[in-house]
Amino acid sequence: MAAPPEKTLQNLSGKWVMNKTLSDDTDRILQMQGVGWFLRRAIALSTVTLTITEYIKDDLTHIDISQVASPGGITSTEDRILDWEYRDHSDKVFGNVKGKSRWVKLNDVDDDEFLKKGWDDLEGEHVQGYVESEGGGWTADQVWGFETINGKRYYVRHVVVRKGDDWKQARLVYDYQK
């Protein structure tokens, strides 16, 4: 189901399911991030659901995400504070990483045009997340927002992963499920 109009980046709380028809294939990105073939296949065959809780605490936006790929029960969490401060995180899929998140205007996003294009709102603030693998040699830069695809509005993440001189990008599209 497309995102209802009351769902915004300031109100993402709810369940979101990856729309694999509209999303780009993530296999090459996951491979670059050191995810093994068996786990990549399991993720490719699974339904990926994000349960998002967004709230303000101490004047900072927090976005807590529980991600489940089922069947298979592959789970991970993302607890983001939008203050652009690095935080360490140990993830079952990606290993040890450090990441930071913030509210950002698109013209303040570094270099990559893929992260800046296609959004419904080109002037307002988006969410940017940046992650560095500790030991894997890769980085991931994401920008979140909403896009109109085939006449319907969706929550979308643009992701660029870099490792050395190599890079891969993907657009991840999510259906709202309540």
PDB file of C-alpha atoms in Angstrom:
ATOM      1  CA  MET A   1       0.000   0.000   0.000  1.00  0.00           C
ATOM      2  CA  ALA A   2       1.282   3.448  -0.873  1.00  0.00           C
ATOM      3  CA  ALA A   3       2.201   5.805   1.961  1.00  0.00           C
ATOM      4  CA  PRO A   4      -0.794   7.730   3.290  1.00  0.00           C
ATOM      5  CA  PRO A   5      -0.456  11.546   3.259  1.00  0.00           C
ATOM      6  CA  GLU A   6      -0.089  11.754   7.064  1.00  0.00           C
ATOM      7  CA  LYS A   7       3.104   9.687   6.889  1.00  0.00           C
ATOM      8  CA  THR A   8       6.094  12.015   6.622  1.00  0.00           C
ATOM      9  CA  LEU A   9       9.730  11.883   7.661  1.00  0.00           C
ATOM     10  CA  GLN A  10       8.603  13.459  10.938  1.00  0.00           C
ATOM     11  CA  ASN A  11       6.012  10.662  11.376  1.00  0.00           C
ATOM     12  CA  LEU A  12       7.423   7.367  10.061  1.00  0.00           C
ATOM     13  CA  SER A  13       6.123   5.220  12.916  1.00  0.00           C
ATOM     14  CA  GLY A  14       4.424   2.054  11.680  1.00  0.00           C
ATOM     15  CA  LYS A  15       5.144  -1.054   9.607  1.00  0.00           C
ATOM     16  CA  TRP A  16       6.777  -0.759   6.196  1.00  0.00           C
ATOM     17  CA  VAL A  17       7.326  -3.719   3.844  1.00  0.00           C
ATOM     18  CA  MET A  18       9.961  -3.639   1.103  1.00  0.00           C
ATOM     19  CA  ASN A  19       8.339  -3.612  -2.326  1.00  0.00           C
ATOM     20  CA  LYS A  20      10.708  -5.879  -4.244  1.00  0.00           C
ATOM     21  CA  THR A  21       9.020  -5.125  -7.554  1.00  0.00           C
ATOM     22  CA  LEU A  22       9.797  -1.399  -7.280  1.00  0.00           C
ATOM     23  CA  SER A  23      13.095  -1.744  -5.371  1.00  0.00           C
ATOM     24  CA  ASP A  24      16.457  -2.329  -6.992  1.00  0.00           C
ATOM     25  CA  ASP A  25      18.217  -5.661  -6.495  1.00  0.00           C
ATOM     26  CA  THR A  26      20.428  -5.539  -3.383  1.00  0.00           C
ATOM     27  CA  ASP A  27      22.563  -8.644  -4.008  1.00  0.00           C
ATOM     28  CA  ARG A  28      25.628  -6.779  -5.321  1.00  0.00           C
ATOM     29  CA  ILE A  29      25.495  -4.299  -2.426  1.00  0.00           C
ATOM     30  CA  LEU A  30      25.199  -7.080   0.161  1.00  0.00           C
ATOM     31  CA  GLN A  31      28.076  -8.955  -1.498  1.00  0.00           C
ATOM     32  CA  MET A  32      30.236  -5.807  -1.330  1.00  0.00           C
ATOM     33  CA  GLN A  33      29.364  -5.568   2.383  1.00  0.00           C
ATOM     34  CA  GLY A  34      30.709  -9.073   2.969  1.00  0.00           C
ATOM     35  CA  VAL A  35      27.360 -10.848   3.334  1.00  0.00           C
ATOM     36  CA  GLY A  36      27.756 -14.489   2.281  1.00  0.00           C
ATOM     37  CA  TRP A  37      25.907 -16.124  -0.612  1.00  0.00           C
ATOM     38  CA  PHE A  38      23.554 -18.215   1.535  1.00  0.00           C
ATOM     39  CA  LEU A  39      22.417 -15.250   3.638  1.00  0.00           C
ATOM     40  CA  ARG A  40      22.049 -13.068   0.506  1.00  0.00           C
ATOM     41  CA  ARG A  41      19.795 -15.730  -1.060  1.00  0.00           C
ATOM     42  CA  ALA A  42      17.737 -15.977   2.125  1.00  0.00           C
ATOM     43  CA  ILE A  43      17.282 -12.189   2.174  1.00  0.00           C
ATOM     44  CA  ALA A  44      16.395 -12.148  -1.556  1.00  0.00           C
ATOM     45  CA  LEU A  45      13.666 -14.740  -1.012  1.00  0.00           C
ATOM     46  CA  SER A  46      12.300 -13.117   2.155  1.00  0.00           C
ATOM     47  CA  THR A  47       9.774 -10.421   2.873  1.00  0.00           C
ATOM     48  CA  VAL A  48      11.602  -7.564   4.606  1.00  0.00           C
ATOM     49  CA  THR A  49       9.509  -5.655   7.158  1.00  0.00           C
ATOM     50  CA  LEU A  50      10.579  -2.525   9.036  1.00  0.00           C
ATOM     51  CA  THR A  51       8.790  -1.638  12.264  1.00  0.00           C
ATOM     52  CA  ILE A  52       9.605   2.017  12.895  1.00  0.00           C
ATOM     53  CA  THR A  53       9.121   4.038  16.058  1.00  0.00           C
ATOM     54  CA  GLU A  54       9.932   7.733  15.732  1.00  0.00           C
ATOM     55  CA  TYR A  55       9.957  10.110  18.697  1.00  0.00           C
ATOM     56  CA  ILE A  56      11.591  13.213  20.159  1.00  0.00           C
ATOM     57  CA  LYS A  57      13.735  12.897  23.295  1.00  0.00           C
ATOM     58  CA  ASP A  58      15.893  15.692  24.702  1.00  0.00           C
ATOM     59  CA  ASP A  59      15.043  17.808  21.614  1.00  0.00           C
ATOM     60  CA  LEU A  60      16.506  15.171  19.259  1.00  0.00           C
ATOM     61  CA  THR A  61      14.672  12.973  16.778  1.00  0.00           C
ATOM     62  CA  HIS A  62      15.082   9.240  17.444  1.00  0.00           C
ATOM     63  CA  ILE A  63      14.167   6.642  14.835  1.00  0.00           C
ATOM     64  CA  ASP A  64      14.222   3.073  16.161  1.00  0.00           C
ATOM     65  CA  ILE A  65      13.834   0.371  13.516  1.00  0.00           C
ATOM     66  CA  SER A  66      13.375  -3.365  13.921  1.00  0.00           C
ATOM     67  CA  GLN A  67      13.982  -5.129  10.617  1.00  0.00           C
ATOM     68  CA  VAL A  68      12.803  -8.708  10.022  1.00  0.00           C
ATOM     69  CA  ALA A  69      13.293 -10.824   6.921  1.00  0.00           C
ATOM     70  CA  SER A  70      10.809 -13.696   6.937  1.00  0.00           C
ATOM     71  CA  PRO A  71      10.612 -16.557   6.562  1.00  0.00           C
ATOM     72  CA  GLY A  72      13.962 -17.163   8.102  1.00  0.00           C
ATOM     73  CA  GLY A  73      13.731 -14.767  11.026  1.00  0.00           C
ATOM     74  CA  ILE A  74      16.782 -12.723  10.017  1.00  0.00           C
ATOM     75  CA  THR A  75      16.593  -9.678  12.292  1.00  0.00           C
ATOM     76  CA  SER A  76      18.515  -6.472  12.792  1.00  0.00           C
ATOM     77  CA  THR A  77      17.952  -3.177  14.542  1.00  0.00           C
ATOM     78  CA  GLU A  78      18.740   0.416  13.692  1.00  0.00           C
ATOM     79  CA  ASP A  79      18.429   2.897  16.546  1.00  0.00           C
ATOM     80  CA  ARG A  80      19.187   6.279  15.060  1.00  0.00           C
ATOM     81  CA  ILE A  81      19.549   9.650  16.757  1.00  0.00           C
ATOM     82  CA  LEU A  82      19.523  12.488  14.236  1.00  0.00           C
ATOM     83  CA  ASP A  83      22.453  14.505  15.619  1.00  0.00           C
ATOM     84  CA  TRP A  84      25.295  13.496  13.201  1.00  0.00           C
ATOM     85  CA  GLU A  85      27.323  11.889  16.017  1.00  0.00           C
ATOM     86  CA  TYR A  86      29.020   8.507  15.449  1.00  0.00           C
ATOM     87  CA  ARG A  87      27.694   5.556  17.432  1.00  0.00           C
ATOM     88  CA  ASP A  88      29.043   2.016  17.493  1.00  0.00           C
ATOM     89  CA  HIS A  89      26.696  -0.817  16.563  1.00  0.00           C
ATOM     90  CA  SER A  90      27.079  -4.584  16.296  1.00  0.00           C
ATOM     91  CA  ASP A  91      24.819  -6.061  13.628  1.00  0.00           C
ATOM     92  CA  LYS A  92      24.100  -9.757  12.912  1.00  0.00           C
ATOM     93  CA  VAL A  93      24.220  -9.166   9.157  1.00  0.00           C
ATOM     94  CA  PHE A  94      26.862  -6.432   8.759  1.00  0.00           C
ATOM     95  CA  GLY A  95      29.114  -6.987  11.766  1.00  0.00           C
ATOM     96  CA  ASN A  96      30.646  -4.115  13.726  1.00  0.00           C
ATOM     97  CA  VAL A  97      29.888  -0.709  12.284  1.00  0.00           C
ATOM     98  CA  LYS A  98      29.778   2.898  13.371  1.00  0.00           C
ATOM     99  CA  GLY A  99      27.154   5.221  12.017  1.00  0.00           C
ATOM    100  CA  LYS A 100      25.645   8.655  12.231  1.00  0.00           C
ATOM    101  CA  SER A 101      22.328  10.191  11.127  1.00  0.00           C
ATOM    102  CA  ARG A 102      20.909  13.670  10.661  1.00  0.00           C
ATOM    103  CA  TRP A 103      18.249  15.867   9.144  1.00  0.00           C
ATOM    104  CA  VAL A 104      19.689  17.260   5.916  1.00  0.00           C
ATOM    105  CA  LYS A 105      18.782  19.484   2.977  1.00  0.00           C
ATOM    106  CA  LEU A 106      19.583  17.816  -0.336  1.00  0.00           C
ATOM    107  CA  ASN A 107      22.064  20.530  -1.338  1.00  0.00           C
ATOM    108  CA  ASP A 108      24.088  19.619   1.805  1.00  0.00           C
ATOM    109  CA  VAL A 109      24.455  15.963   0.769  1.00  0.00           C
ATOM    110  CA  ASP A 110      28.002  15.320  -0.449  1.00  0.00           C
ATOM    111  CA  ASP A 111      28.811  14.613  -4.078  1.00  0.00           C
ATOM    112  CA  ASP A 112      26.496  11.781  -5.093  1.00  0.00           C
ATOM    113  CA  GLU A 113      23.639  12.888  -7.374  1.00  0.00           C
ATOM    114  CA  PHE A 114      21.840   9.556  -6.921  1.00  0.00           C
ATOM    115  CA  LEU A 115      21.240  10.426  -3.259  1.00  0.00           C
ATOM    116  CA  LYS A 116      19.729  13.810  -4.253  1.00  0.00           C
ATOM    117  CA  LYS A 117      17.418  13.003  -7.176  1.00  0.00           C
ATOM    118  CA  GLY A 118      13.865  11.723  -7.549  1.00  0.00           C
ATOM    119  CA  TRP A 119      12.383  13.030  -4.306  1.00  0.00           C
ATOM    120  CA  ASP A 120       8.908  14.566  -4.064  1.00  0.00           C
ATOM    121  CA  ASP A 121      10.262  17.293  -1.778  1.00  0.00           C
ATOM    122  CA  LEU A 122      13.450  18.808  -3.165  1.00  0.00           C
ATOM    123  CA  GLU A 123      13.555  21.752  -0.739  1.00  0.00           C
ATOM    124  CA  GLY A 124      12.682  20.279   2.677  1.00  0.00           C
ATOM    125  CA  GLU A 125      14.737  18.156   5.027  1.00  0.00           C
ATOM    126  CA  HIS A 126      15.468  14.471   4.480  1.00  0.00           C
ATOM    127  CA  VAL A 127      17.082  11.880   6.723  1.00  0.00           C
ATOM    128  CA  GLN A 128      20.678  10.972   5.940  1.00  0.00           C
ATOM    129  CA  GLY A 129      22.484   8.004   7.442  1.00  0.00           C
ATOM    130  CA  TYR A 130      26.150   7.196   7.033  1.00  0.00           C
ATOM    131  CA  VAL A 131      27.763   3.925   8.182  1.00  0.00           C
ATOM    132  CA  GLU A 132      31.373   2.740   8.192  1.00  0.00           C
ATOM    133  CA  SER A 133      32.212  -0.935   8.531  1.00  0.00           C
ATOM    134  CA  GLU A 134      34.847  -1.643  11.146  1.00  0.00           C
ATOM    135  CA  GLY A 135      37.054  -4.180   9.423  1.00  0.00           C
ATOM    136  CA  GLY A 136      35.005  -4.682   6.244  1.00  0.00           C
ATOM    137  CA  GLY A 137      36.391  -1.705   4.356  1.00  0.00           C
ATOM    138  CA  TRP A 138      33.024  -0.418   3.120  1.00  0.00           C
ATOM    139  CA  THR A 139      30.848   2.632   3.758  1.00  0.00           C
ATOM    140  CA  ALA A 140      27.134   3.127   3.152  1.00  0.00           C
ATOM    141  CA  ASP A 141      25.455   6.490   2.620  1.00  0.00           C
ATOM    142  CA  GLN A 142      21.645   6.696   2.618  1.00  0.00           C
ATOM    143  CA  VAL A 143      19.084   9.411   2.108  1.00  0.00           C
ATOM    144  CA  TRP A 144      15.441   8.775   3.024  1.00  0.00           C
ATOM    145  CA  GLY A 145      12.345  10.489   1.732  1.00  0.00           C
ATOM    146  CA  PHE A 146       9.185  10.024  -0.299  1.00  0.00           C
ATOM    147  CA  GLU A 147       8.840   9.504  -4.048  1.00  0.00           C
ATOM    148  CA  THR A 148       5.887   9.238  -6.385  1.00  0.00           C
ATOM    149  CA  ILE A 149       6.235   6.063  -8.440  1.00  0.00           C
ATOM    150  CA  ASN A 150       3.569   5.116 -10.995  1.00  0.00           C
ATOM    151  CA  GLY A 151       1.280   7.769  -9.507  1.00  0.00           C
ATOM    152  CA  LYS A 152       1.604   6.499  -5.901  1.00  0.00           C
ATOM    153  CA  ARG A 153       3.602   7.927  -2.984  1.00  0.00           C
ATOM    154  CA  TYR A 154       6.164   5.645  -1.290  1.00  0.00           C
ATOM    155  CA  TYR A 155       8.735   5.795   1.503  1.00  0.00           C
ATOM    156  CA  VAL A 156      12.109   5.336  -0.244  1.00  0.00           C
ATOM    157  CA  ARG A 157      15.770   5.007   0.680  1.00  0.00           C
ATOM    158  CA  HIS A 158      18.557   5.799  -1.790  1.00  0.00           C
ATOM    159  CA  VAL A 159      21.670   3.837  -0.789  1.00  0.00           C
ATOM    160  CA  VAL A 160      25.252   4.104  -2.076  1.00  0.00           C
ATOM    161  CA  VAL A 161      27.842   1.606  -0.808  1.00  0.00           C
ATOM    162  CA  ARG A 162      31.539   2.131  -1.475  1.00  0.00           C
ATOM    163  CA  LYS A 163      34.500  -0.183  -0.993  1.00  0.00           C
ATOM    164  CA  GLY A 164      37.824   1.080  -2.278  1.00  0.00           C
ATOM    165  CA  ASP A 165      37.279   2.390  -5.812  1.00  0.00           C
ATOM    166  CA  ASP A 166      34.128   0.273  -6.310  1.00  0.00           C
ATOM    167  CA  TRP A 167      30.609   1.467  -5.551  1.00  0.00           C
ATOM    168  CA  LYS A 168      27.037   0.227  -5.926  1.00  0.00           C
ATOM    169  CA  GLN A 169      23.735   2.033  -5.555  1.00  0.00           C
ATOM    170  CA  ALA A 170      20.131   0.959  -4.977  1.00  0.00           C
ATOM    171  CA  ARG A 171      16.718   2.481  -4.467  1.00  0.00           C
ATOM    172  CA  LEU A 172      14.721   0.690  -1.766  1.00  0.00           C
ATOM    173  CA  VAL A 173      10.946   1.234  -1.899  1.00  0.00           C
ATOM    174  CA  TYR A 174       8.571   0.454   0.982  1.00  0.00           C
ATOM    175  CA  ASP A 175       4.815  -0.119   1.182  1.00  0.00           C
ATOM    176  CA  TYR A 176       3.018   1.149   4.285  1.00  0.00           C
ATOM    177  CA  GLN A 177       1.262  -1.569   6.282  1.00  0.00           C
ATOM    178  CA  LYS A 178       0.158   0.285   9.460  1.00  0.00           C
TER     179      LYS A 178
END
